[in-house]
Amino acid sequence: MTQFKTVGLVGRLGSDTAVETIKRLIAFLSQTDCAIILESDTAASLPGSGLPEVPREQLGPTCDLVIVVGGDGSLLGAARAVCDHGTPLLGVNRGRLGFLTDISPDEIEDRVADVLQGRYDSEQRFLLAMSVMRDGQKIGGGDALNDVVIHPGKFLRMIEFEVYVDGQFVYSQRSDGLIISTPTGSTAYALSGGGPLMHPSLDAIELVPINPHTLSSRPMIISGSSQVRLLVGMQNTAFPHVTCDGQTHVVTQPGDEILVHKKGARLTLIHPVQHDFYDTCRRKLGWGSHLVD
C-alpha cells in the first residue's frame, strides 16, 4: 500500500517530451491504488485523458504528493502553489540543468515506485516572502523558492537603491540590480552573478549585486532570520521591477520599500534514496570526479 493516496501531475507547458513522460506516469500510476489528478494547464495538453483536473492553486489541498515533469522552472511554480499546504514535491527532469528535478525519465517507473512505497529521502527548503510598500500600504508581493530580484525591467540603465538588514543600513548602490537568494537559489541566477554555492541545509540568505558600479561591491551572506529592506532611490529615471523566481513581478517607483524575509511555511522536496547534493553539483556543473576510480 502506498502512503500517497492522491497524486497530482504537473507538466512543462509546450514540451512534447514532458507530455510523453506524463503519459508514462499516468499508465504506471493507473496500476497502483493512487488517485490521479491533473493540473488544469497540464490537462489541456492531454485531451481525452478522462482524469479529474484542478487549478494549480488547488493542488496543495487536494493532493498528498505532486510530481512535476519539466525543469526547475516548472518546479518553482508548483512549489509556490503547494508550500502553504505542506504537500511534498517530486521532480522528473525534462528541462535542461535540473538541480531540483532529479529523476531522469528513463528510470521514472522504478523511482516513483520506490517513493510510493516510502523509499525516499526528503528535505525542507525555505522560501522568501516579498512585499512592496508604498506610503505605508502594500501594493504587491510574492513568494520565491530561488530568489527575489530587483532589476531595471526592459530598460538598460542602472538603478539606485539602499540596502538595510534588520533595520541597519548596509550600503547604497548603483547597479543593474540585486539578487536576494535562498540556498536553493544559490545554484541558479545567484551563481551566474558570481555568488557562492550554499548547501541547501543552511539557514542563510545571499545578497548578490548585479553589475555594481563599484568594484568593492561583493556578494554577502546573512542570517536566514534576517529581514532585508530595499529603499528605491528617488533619483531613478526607470521604474525598477521586483521578480520572484523570475515568474511573478511587481513594478516599483522611487520611494517604494521592498521587504524580504523568510516565509513561515517550508517546502518538502522528495528525492530518490541516497540523494547527494555534491554528486548533483559534480554532474550538473562539470566538477572533477575521483582522481582514481
XYZ file of C-alpha atoms in Angstrom:
293
model
C 0.000 0.000 0.000
C 1.262 3.473 -0.839
C 1.372 6.257 1.711
C 0.316 8.708 -1.014
C -3.333 8.228 -1.958
C -3.782 11.149 -4.356
C -1.026 12.177 -6.770
C -1.119 15.413 -8.744
C 0.735 15.777 -12.034
C 2.181 18.998 -13.423
C 3.954 19.187 -16.783
C 6.166 21.707 -18.521
C 3.936 23.601 -20.927
C 4.756 23.367 -24.610
C 7.047 20.371 -24.209
C 6.254 17.239 -26.201
C 8.775 15.234 -24.188
C 7.113 16.291 -20.935
C 3.720 15.205 -22.288
C 5.086 11.789 -23.243
C 6.613 11.369 -19.794
C 3.325 12.325 -18.135
C 1.561 9.712 -20.249
C 4.044 7.133 -18.964
C 3.391 8.302 -15.419
C -0.363 8.008 -15.889
C -0.008 4.492 -17.277
C 2.168 3.490 -14.332
C 0.088 5.159 -11.627
C -3.082 3.640 -13.071
C -1.731 0.248 -11.998
C -1.453 1.385 -8.360
C -4.135 2.319 -5.860
C -3.373 6.029 -6.267
C -5.922 8.535 -7.498
C -4.510 10.764 -10.247
C -5.294 14.468 -10.627
C -4.012 16.695 -13.423
C -3.155 20.358 -13.045
C -5.535 22.267 -15.346
C -2.965 23.642 -17.811
C -1.306 20.228 -17.993
C -4.676 18.586 -18.658
C -5.125 20.856 -21.695
C -2.118 19.080 -23.263
C -3.756 15.694 -22.655
C -7.218 15.946 -24.218
C -9.456 12.969 -23.599
C -7.498 11.679 -20.593
C -10.697 11.406 -18.591
C -8.814 12.322 -15.412
C -10.024 14.947 -12.925
C -8.257 18.288 -13.042
C -7.813 21.221 -10.669
C -6.194 24.661 -10.959
C -2.598 24.814 -9.763
C -3.537 26.640 -6.567
C -5.789 23.714 -5.609
C -3.109 21.027 -5.920
C -1.904 21.575 -2.358
C -5.180 20.963 -0.519
C -6.226 18.210 -2.966
C -3.136 16.006 -3.295
C -0.842 14.011 -0.988
C 2.028 14.234 -3.486
C 2.678 16.358 -6.566
C 5.004 15.132 -9.322
C 6.430 17.823 -11.598
C 7.669 16.850 -15.059
C 9.854 19.555 -16.561
C 12.754 21.729 -15.493
C 13.480 23.646 -12.340
C 11.238 26.481 -13.560
C 8.242 24.153 -13.616
C 9.012 23.003 -10.095
C 9.410 26.570 -8.822
C 5.876 27.440 -9.908
C 4.450 24.309 -8.317
C 6.431 24.924 -5.123
C 4.846 28.313 -4.532
C 1.400 26.785 -5.085
C 1.705 23.876 -2.634
C 4.064 25.202 0.045
C 1.380 26.510 2.407
C -0.310 23.093 2.456
C 2.780 21.004 3.196
C 2.304 18.868 0.078
C 5.622 17.292 -0.978
C 7.041 17.697 -4.477
C 8.891 15.155 -6.597
C 10.658 16.331 -9.766
C 11.229 14.492 -13.056
C 13.747 16.308 -15.230
C 12.540 17.273 -18.700
C 14.312 20.615 -18.700
C 17.980 21.499 -19.016
C 20.148 21.749 -15.880
C 17.641 20.378 -13.378
C 19.059 20.886 -9.873
C 15.620 20.331 -8.324
C 14.089 17.831 -10.752
C 16.456 14.960 -10.163
C 14.716 11.849 -11.551
C 15.641 11.032 -15.146
C 12.812 9.907 -17.466
C 14.403 6.522 -18.201
C 14.133 5.492 -14.534
C 10.755 7.000 -13.814
C 8.764 3.835 -13.048
C 11.373 2.402 -10.675
C 11.965 5.690 -8.838
C 8.293 6.572 -8.487
C 7.539 3.029 -7.295
C 10.160 3.482 -4.568
C 8.586 6.773 -3.498
C 5.102 5.318 -3.357
C 6.403 2.545 -1.097
C 8.097 5.020 1.246
C 11.653 4.528 -0.002
C 12.892 8.086 -0.499
C 14.782 10.958 1.102
C 13.077 14.241 1.914
C 14.294 17.666 2.901
C 12.850 21.018 3.854
C 13.579 24.144 1.812
C 12.594 27.642 2.880
C 11.086 30.285 0.622
C 11.337 34.067 0.715
C 8.296 36.299 1.149
C 8.461 39.660 -0.629
C 6.283 42.755 -0.153
C 6.387 46.127 -1.918
C 5.244 49.023 0.277
C 4.194 52.454 -0.951
C 3.307 55.169 1.562
C 2.848 52.510 4.221
C 0.499 50.368 2.119
C 1.311 47.022 0.498
C 0.864 47.273 -3.275
C 2.182 43.848 -4.256
C 4.199 40.843 -3.238
C 5.051 37.217 -3.839
C 6.990 34.173 -2.684
C 10.239 32.780 -4.067
C 11.940 29.414 -3.665
C 15.013 30.578 -5.591
C 15.332 34.337 -5.419
C 13.852 37.798 -5.250
C 15.489 40.122 -7.785
C 15.294 43.883 -8.215
C 16.239 44.950 -11.743
C 15.542 47.766 -14.225
C 12.992 45.821 -16.272
C 13.273 46.307 -20.007
C 15.355 49.492 -19.688
C 19.123 49.041 -19.899
C 20.105 51.547 -17.251
C 21.425 51.467 -13.725
C 19.119 51.781 -10.755
C 19.797 53.233 -7.326
C 18.656 51.770 -4.023
C 19.633 51.473 -0.372
C 20.001 48.146 1.432
C 19.115 47.599 5.100
C 19.405 44.342 7.060
C 17.412 44.038 10.286
C 16.965 47.795 10.303
C 20.669 48.562 9.950
C 21.923 50.478 6.935
C 24.318 48.342 4.857
C 25.039 50.388 1.720
C 23.626 52.406 -1.139
C 24.238 51.026 -4.587
C 24.114 51.924 -8.245
C 23.929 48.744 -10.297
C 21.773 46.676 -12.605
C 20.054 45.315 -9.509
C 20.348 42.875 -6.626
C 19.672 39.146 -6.234
C 18.336 38.064 -2.837
C 18.740 34.308 -2.862
C 17.907 31.282 -0.742
C 20.344 28.355 -0.538
C 18.138 26.671 -3.159
C 18.603 29.644 -5.485
C 22.370 29.740 -4.989
C 22.708 27.270 -7.892
C 20.607 29.483 -10.178
C 20.784 33.199 -11.064
C 22.908 33.996 -7.998
C 25.570 31.562 -9.236
C 25.615 33.255 -12.646
C 26.009 36.579 -10.849
C 29.156 35.409 -9.054
C 27.597 34.319 -5.783
C 28.818 31.274 -3.827
C 27.048 27.941 -3.707
C 25.248 27.285 -0.438
C 24.326 23.860 0.877
C 20.511 23.502 0.950
C 20.544 22.854 4.706
C 21.996 26.287 5.522
C 19.813 28.863 7.252
C 21.170 31.776 5.271
C 20.250 34.381 2.669
C 22.603 35.576 -0.056
C 22.791 39.137 -1.462
C 24.426 39.277 -4.901
C 24.832 42.643 -6.692
C 24.197 42.629 -10.436
C 26.936 44.533 -12.284
C 27.589 47.061 -9.494
C 29.163 50.399 -10.373
C 31.908 49.906 -7.752
C 34.483 47.113 -7.784
C 34.235 46.770 -3.989
C 30.628 45.521 -4.090
C 30.692 41.783 -3.427
C 28.160 39.058 -2.589
C 27.220 38.844 1.068
C 25.692 36.045 3.145
C 23.443 36.974 6.061
C 21.372 35.060 8.588
C 18.282 33.315 7.268
C 16.253 35.004 10.005
C 17.157 38.490 8.760
C 14.764 40.927 7.153
C 16.097 42.723 4.092
C 14.711 46.157 3.256
C 15.437 47.911 -0.014
C 14.594 51.573 -0.496
C 14.198 52.554 -4.149
C 16.182 55.736 -4.788
C 14.333 58.950 -5.571
C 16.727 59.736 -8.442
C 15.780 56.701 -10.525
C 14.544 57.504 -14.010
C 13.499 53.869 -14.539
C 10.811 52.062 -12.554
C 12.603 49.033 -11.106
C 10.881 45.646 -11.243
C 10.908 43.103 -8.442
C 10.557 39.474 -9.530
C 10.048 36.263 -7.579
C 11.727 33.238 -9.193
C 11.624 35.157 -12.473
C 7.934 34.265 -12.783
C 5.959 36.940 -10.917
C 6.795 40.625 -10.725
C 5.843 43.974 -9.232
C 6.767 47.344 -10.756
C 8.056 49.869 -8.222
C 8.568 53.591 -8.278
C 11.009 55.912 -6.497
C 10.478 55.912 -2.727
C 8.961 52.426 -2.553
C 10.206 49.932 0.018
C 10.844 46.255 -0.764
C 10.721 43.942 2.238
C 12.105 40.395 2.015
C 12.221 37.762 4.744
C 11.925 34.026 5.239
C 8.436 32.641 4.664
C 6.920 30.752 7.573
C 5.836 27.646 5.644
C 8.509 25.377 4.196
C 8.558 23.240 1.090
C 9.126 19.479 1.312
C 11.197 18.116 -1.578
C 11.357 14.368 -2.190
C 14.451 12.768 -3.699
C 15.490 9.228 -4.622
C 17.186 7.325 -1.796
C 20.776 8.425 -1.100
C 20.342 11.739 -2.880
C 23.672 13.598 -2.738
C 23.884 17.381 -3.209
C 27.601 17.225 -4.013
C 27.080 14.498 -6.594
C 24.423 16.701 -8.202
C 26.930 19.563 -8.336
C 29.549 17.303 -9.917
C 27.132 16.135 -12.597
C 25.417 19.429 -13.322
C 28.408 21.766 -13.049
C 31.077 19.502 -14.523
C 33.178 19.261 -11.370
C 36.033 16.714 -11.356
C 35.366 13.194 -10.094
C 37.732 10.931 -8.135
C 41.317 11.076 -9.392
C 41.497 7.280 -9.181
C 38.423 5.165 -9.991
